[in-house]
CSV table of C-alpha atoms in Angstrom, one decimal:
chain,number,residue,atom,x,y,z
Z,1,MET,CA,0.0,0.0,0.0
Z,2,THR,CA,1.3,3.5,-0.8
Z,3,VAL,CA,1.4,6.3,1.7
Z,4,ALA,CA,-1.3,8.2,-0.3
Z,5,ALA,CA,-3.6,5.1,0.0
Z,6,GLY,CA,-2.8,4.8,3.7
Z,7,GLU,CA,-3.8,8.4,4.3
Z,8,CYS,CA,-7.1,7.7,2.5
Z,9,VAL,CA,-7.8,4.8,4.8
Z,10,LEU,CA,-7.1,6.8,8.0
Z,11,ARG,CA,-9.2,9.7,6.7
Z,12,GLY,CA,-12.0,7.4,5.6
Z,13,ILE,CA,-12.6,4.9,8.5
Z,14,GLY,CA,-12.1,4.8,12.2
Z,15,TRP,CA,-11.6,7.5,14.8
Z,16,LEU,CA,-9.7,10.0,12.7
Z,17,SER,CA,-12.4,10.0,10.0
Z,18,GLY,CA,-14.8,11.7,12.4
Z,19,GLN,CA,-12.4,14.5,13.3
Z,20,PRO,CA,-12.1,18.1,11.8
Z,21,THR,CA,-10.2,18.2,8.5
Z,22,GLY,CA,-7.6,20.5,10.1
Z,23,PHE,CA,-6.8,18.0,12.8
Z,24,GLN,CA,-6.6,15.2,10.2
Z,25,ASP,CA,-4.2,17.3,8.1
Z,26,ALA,CA,-2.0,18.1,11.1
Z,27,LEU,CA,-1.8,14.6,12.5
Z,28,LEU,CA,-1.0,13.0,9.1
Z,29,SER,CA,1.6,15.6,8.4
Z,30,ALA,CA,3.3,15.0,11.7
Z,31,GLY,CA,3.3,11.2,11.4
Z,32,ILE,CA,6.1,8.9,10.3
Z,33,TRP,CA,5.0,6.0,8.0
Z,34,ARG,CA,6.4,2.6,8.9
Z,35,GLU,CA,6.1,-0.8,7.3
Z,36,VAL,CA,6.0,-3.3,10.1
Z,37,ALA,CA,6.9,-7.0,9.8
Z,38,PRO,CA,5.0,-9.7,11.6
Z,39,GLN,CA,5.8,-10.1,15.3
Z,40,THR,CA,7.4,-6.6,15.4
Z,41,THR,CA,6.5,-4.7,18.5
Z,42,ILE,CA,5.3,-1.1,18.0
Z,43,ASN,CA,4.1,-0.4,21.5
Z,44,HIS,CA,5.8,-1.6,24.7
Z,45,GLY,CA,3.7,-2.0,27.8
Z,46,GLY,CA,4.7,0.2,30.6
Z,47,ASP,CA,6.3,2.9,28.4
Z,48,LYS,CA,5.7,6.4,29.9
Z,49,ASP,CA,6.7,8.2,26.7
Z,50,GLY,CA,5.6,7.7,23.1
Z,51,GLY,CA,3.1,9.1,20.6
Z,52,VAL,CA,0.0,7.6,19.1
Z,53,TRP,CA,-0.2,5.3,16.1
Z,54,GLY,CA,-2.8,4.4,13.5
Z,55,ILE,CA,-3.2,1.3,11.3
Z,56,ALA,CA,-3.6,1.9,7.6
Z,57,ALA,CA,-3.2,-1.8,6.6
Z,58,GLY,CA,-2.7,-5.1,8.3
Z,59,GLN,CA,-3.4,-6.1,11.9
Z,60,ILE,CA,-2.0,-5.2,15.3
Z,61,ASN,CA,-2.5,-7.5,18.3
Z,62,LEU,CA,-2.6,-6.2,21.8
Z,63,THR,CA,-1.5,-8.1,24.9
Z,64,SER,CA,-2.3,-6.5,28.3
Z,65,VAL,CA,0.6,-5.9,30.8
Z,66,LEU,CA,-1.9,-5.3,33.6
Z,67,GLY,CA,-2.5,-9.0,34.3
Z,68,ALA,CA,-0.4,-12.2,34.4
Z,69,SER,CA,2.7,-12.4,32.2
Z,70,SER,CA,1.1,-15.4,30.5
Z,71,SER,CA,-2.0,-13.5,29.4
Z,72,PRO,CA,-3.0,-14.3,25.8
Z,73,VAL,CA,-3.7,-11.7,23.1
Z,74,ALA,CA,-6.5,-9.5,24.5
Z,75,ASP,CA,-7.5,-7.6,21.4
Z,76,ILE,CA,-7.0,-7.1,17.7
Z,77,GLN,CA,-6.8,-3.8,15.9
Z,78,LEU,CA,-7.6,-3.5,12.2
Z,79,PRO,CA,-7.2,-0.7,9.7
Z,80,GLY,CA,-8.6,2.6,10.9
Z,81,SER,CA,-7.8,1.8,14.5
Z,82,TRP,CA,-5.5,4.0,16.7
Z,83,GLY,CA,-3.7,3.4,19.9
Z,84,GLY,CA,-0.7,4.3,22.1
Z,85,PHE,CA,-2.3,7.4,23.6
Z,86,GLY,CA,-1.6,6.7,27.3
Z,87,PRO,CA,1.5,8.8,27.6
Z,88,ILE,CA,-0.2,11.9,26.2
Z,89,PHE,CA,-2.5,11.7,29.3
Z,90,ARG,CA,0.5,11.1,31.5
Z,91,ARG,CA,-0.3,7.4,31.9
Z,92,PRO,CA,2.0,4.4,30.9
Z,93,ARG,CA,1.0,2.2,28.0
Z,94,ALA,CA,-1.1,-0.7,29.2
Z,95,ALA,CA,-0.4,-3.2,26.4
Z,96,ILE,CA,2.2,-4.7,24.2
Z,97,ALA,CA,1.2,-4.1,20.6
Z,98,PHE,CA,2.7,-6.1,17.8
Z,99,ALA,CA,2.0,-6.8,14.1
Z,100,ALA,CA,0.2,-10.1,13.4
Z,101,VAL,CA,0.7,-9.7,9.6
Z,102,PRO,CA,2.7,-7.2,7.4
Z,103,SER,CA,1.2,-3.9,8.4
Z,104,LEU,CA,1.5,-0.2,7.4
Z,105,VAL,CA,1.3,2.1,10.5
Z,106,LEU,CA,1.5,5.8,11.0
Z,107,LEU,CA,3.5,6.8,14.1
Z,108,VAL,CA,3.0,10.3,15.5
Z,109,PRO,CA,5.8,11.2,17.9
Z,110,GLN,CA,4.7,12.5,21.3
Z,111,ALA,CA,6.6,15.8,20.9
Z,112,ARG,CA,5.0,16.5,17.6
Z,113,LEU,CA,1.5,15.7,18.9
Z,114,GLN,CA,2.0,17.9,22.0
Z,115,ARG,CA,3.0,20.8,19.7
Z,116,ILE,CA,-0.2,20.3,17.6
Z,117,LEU,CA,-2.3,20.3,20.8
Z,118,ALA,CA,-0.5,23.3,22.3
Z,119,GLU,CA,-1.3,25.3,19.1
Z,120,HIS,CA,-4.9,24.1,19.0
Z,121,PRO,CA,-6.1,23.3,22.5
Z,122,ALA,CA,-9.6,22.5,21.3
Z,123,TRP,CA,-8.2,19.4,19.6
Z,124,TRP,CA,-7.7,17.8,22.9
Z,125,GLN,CA,-11.3,16.8,22.6
Z,126,ALA,CA,-10.4,14.5,19.7
Z,127,LEU,CA,-8.0,12.6,21.9
Z,128,GLY,CA,-10.6,12.4,24.6
Z,129,GLU,CA,-13.0,10.9,22.1
Z,130,LEU,CA,-10.4,8.2,21.2
Z,131,ALA,CA,-9.9,7.4,24.9
Z,132,THR,CA,-13.6,7.2,25.5
Z,133,ASP,CA,-14.2,5.0,22.4
Z,134,LEU,CA,-11.6,2.5,23.6
Z,135,ALA,CA,-13.0,2.6,27.2
Z,136,PHE,CA,-16.4,1.7,25.8
Z,137,ARG,CA,-14.8,-1.0,23.6
Z,138,TYR,CA,-13.1,-2.7,26.5
Z,139,GLY,CA,-15.9,-2.2,29.0
Z,140,GLY,CA,-18.3,-3.8,26.6
Z,141,GLY,CA,-15.8,-6.6,26.0
Z,142,LEU,CA,-15.7,-7.3,29.7
Z,143,GLY,CA,-19.4,-7.5,29.8
Z,144,ASP,CA,-19.5,-9.8,26.9
Z,145,MET,CA,-17.1,-12.2,28.6
Z,146,LEU,CA,-19.7,-12.6,31.3
Z,147,ILE,CA,-22.3,-14.0,28.9
Z,148,THR,CA,-23.1,-17.5,30.2
Z,149,ASN,CA,-24.1,-19.0,26.8
Z,150,THR,CA,-20.8,-20.2,25.2
Z,151,ARG,CA,-21.9,-19.7,21.6
Z,152,GLN,CA,-23.2,-16.1,22.3
Z,153,ARG,CA,-20.0,-15.3,24.2
Z,154,CYS,CA,-17.7,-16.5,21.4
Z,155,ALA,CA,-19.8,-14.6,18.8
Z,156,ALA,CA,-19.5,-11.4,20.8
Z,157,LEU,CA,-15.8,-11.9,21.1
Z,158,LEU,CA,-15.5,-12.4,17.3
Z,159,LEU,CA,-17.6,-9.2,16.7
Z,160,ARG,CA,-15.3,-7.2,18.9
Z,161,LEU,CA,-12.2,-8.5,17.3
Z,162,GLY,CA,-13.6,-7.6,13.9
Z,163,ASP,CA,-14.7,-4.1,15.1
Z,164,CYS,CA,-18.3,-4.8,14.4
Z,165,ARG,CA,-19.8,-5.5,17.9
Z,166,ARG,CA,-22.3,-2.6,17.8
Z,167,ARG,CA,-22.3,-1.7,14.1
Z,168,ASP,CA,-20.9,-3.0,10.8
Z,169,ASN,CA,-17.2,-2.5,10.3
Z,170,ASP,CA,-16.4,0.7,8.5
Z,171,GLN,CA,-14.7,-1.2,5.7
Z,172,GLY,CA,-18.2,-2.3,4.5
Z,173,HIS,CA,-17.4,-5.9,3.6
Z,174,PRO,CA,-16.8,-9.2,5.3
Z,175,VAL,CA,-14.0,-8.8,7.9
Z,176,THR,CA,-11.1,-11.3,8.1
Z,177,ILE,CA,-8.9,-11.4,11.2
Z,178,SER,CA,-5.6,-13.3,11.5
Z,179,CYS,CA,-6.3,-15.6,14.4
Z,180,SER,CA,-5.8,-19.3,14.9
Z,181,GLN,CA,-8.3,-21.4,16.7
Z,182,ASP,CA,-5.8,-22.0,19.4
Z,183,ALA,CA,-5.4,-18.2,19.9
Z,184,PHE,CA,-9.2,-17.6,19.8
Z,185,ALA,CA,-9.7,-20.4,22.4
Z,186,ALA,CA,-7.2,-18.6,24.7
Z,187,MET,CA,-9.0,-15.3,24.3
Z,188,ALA,CA,-12.3,-16.9,25.0
Z,189,ASN,CA,-10.9,-18.7,28.0
Z,190,LEU,CA,-12.0,-22.1,26.5
Z,191,SER,CA,-10.3,-25.3,25.6
Z,192,ARG,CA,-9.3,-25.6,21.9
Z,193,GLN,CA,-11.8,-28.4,21.5
Z,194,GLY,CA,-14.6,-26.3,23.1
Z,195,ALA,CA,-13.8,-23.2,21.0
Z,196,GLY,CA,-13.5,-25.3,17.8
Z,197,ILE,CA,-17.0,-26.8,18.3
Z,198,VAL,CA,-18.5,-23.3,18.6
Z,199,LEU,CA,-16.6,-21.9,15.6
Z,200,ARG,CA,-17.7,-24.8,13.4
Z,201,GLN,CA,-21.3,-24.3,14.5
Z,202,LEU,CA,-21.1,-20.7,13.5
Z,203,ALA,CA,-19.5,-21.6,10.2
Z,204,GLU,CA,-22.1,-24.3,9.5
Z,205,VAL,CA,-24.9,-21.7,9.6
Z,206,GLY,CA,-23.0,-19.2,7.4
Z,207,LEU,CA,-22.1,-16.6,10.0
Z,208,ILE,CA,-18.4,-17.0,9.7
Z,209,ARG,CA,-15.9,-18.8,7.4
Z,210,LEU,CA,-12.9,-20.6,8.8
Z,211,HIS,CA,-9.5,-20.6,7.1
Z,212,TYR,CA,-6.1,-21.8,8.2
Z,213,GLY,CA,-5.0,-19.2,10.8
Z,214,ARG,CA,-7.8,-16.8,9.9
Z,215,ILE,CA,-11.5,-16.2,10.6
Z,216,THR,CA,-13.9,-14.2,8.3
Z,217,ILE,CA,-17.0,-12.7,9.8
Z,218,LEU,CA,-19.7,-12.9,7.0
Z,219,GLU,CA,-22.9,-11.9,8.7
Z,220,ALA,CA,-22.1,-9.4,11.5
Z,221,ALA,CA,-25.7,-8.1,11.8
Z,222,ALA,CA,-27.1,-11.7,12.3
Z,223,MET,CA,-24.4,-12.4,14.8
Z,224,ARG,CA,-25.3,-9.3,16.8
Z,225,ARG,CA,-28.9,-10.4,16.9
Z,226,MET,CA,-27.9,-13.8,18.1
Z,227,VAL,CA,-25.6,-12.4,20.8
Z,228,ASP,CA,-28.2,-9.8,22.1
Z,229,LEU,CA,-31.1,-12.3,22.0
Z,230,ASP,CA,-32.7,-12.4,25.5
């Protein structure tokens, strides 16, 4: 993907797409484009310095550093997603973020971001919106993990990972995530066998498609109705 195409993605979907054009221009101009190889870390948990980053292509996985050191991947971020904002609010980063597949990421150094915000204090609201969006994402995810029905719980997890838990993904087509069944089972706190049974059931009714190391969400709206069925 070219830089121009990457800018179009970040302007067109996700958090940045909803911000004023001037803020979009300033953030994209301040950023550094980086092609990231699989398993390369872009965000170290515990860091007290560092800017924000946005994903134009690929997939970034997040592992929390707030729990046990053996914690599995906690979340998946797809194109249009942003992260790494903790230090701008004087908080350490709470996760390790690494590329799951070849990815194109825009890194905005903290000093440059601080200069932008010093020149335009009203734009702090944009960062507040990002923090709030992610707080709702993870708060909702915690609630979903308390669903007692295993099929509904797994479907809710898949929807969050595909960024379509409450609405269709901004990309407007079936969403594929790079995630093995072993990894999904760990995220769902299930055995591989138990998670595999649920995934096959969802595939048999046409809600998802299973590939080697990947899962495609085909019918997000139908999955949401199933999850939220009383």
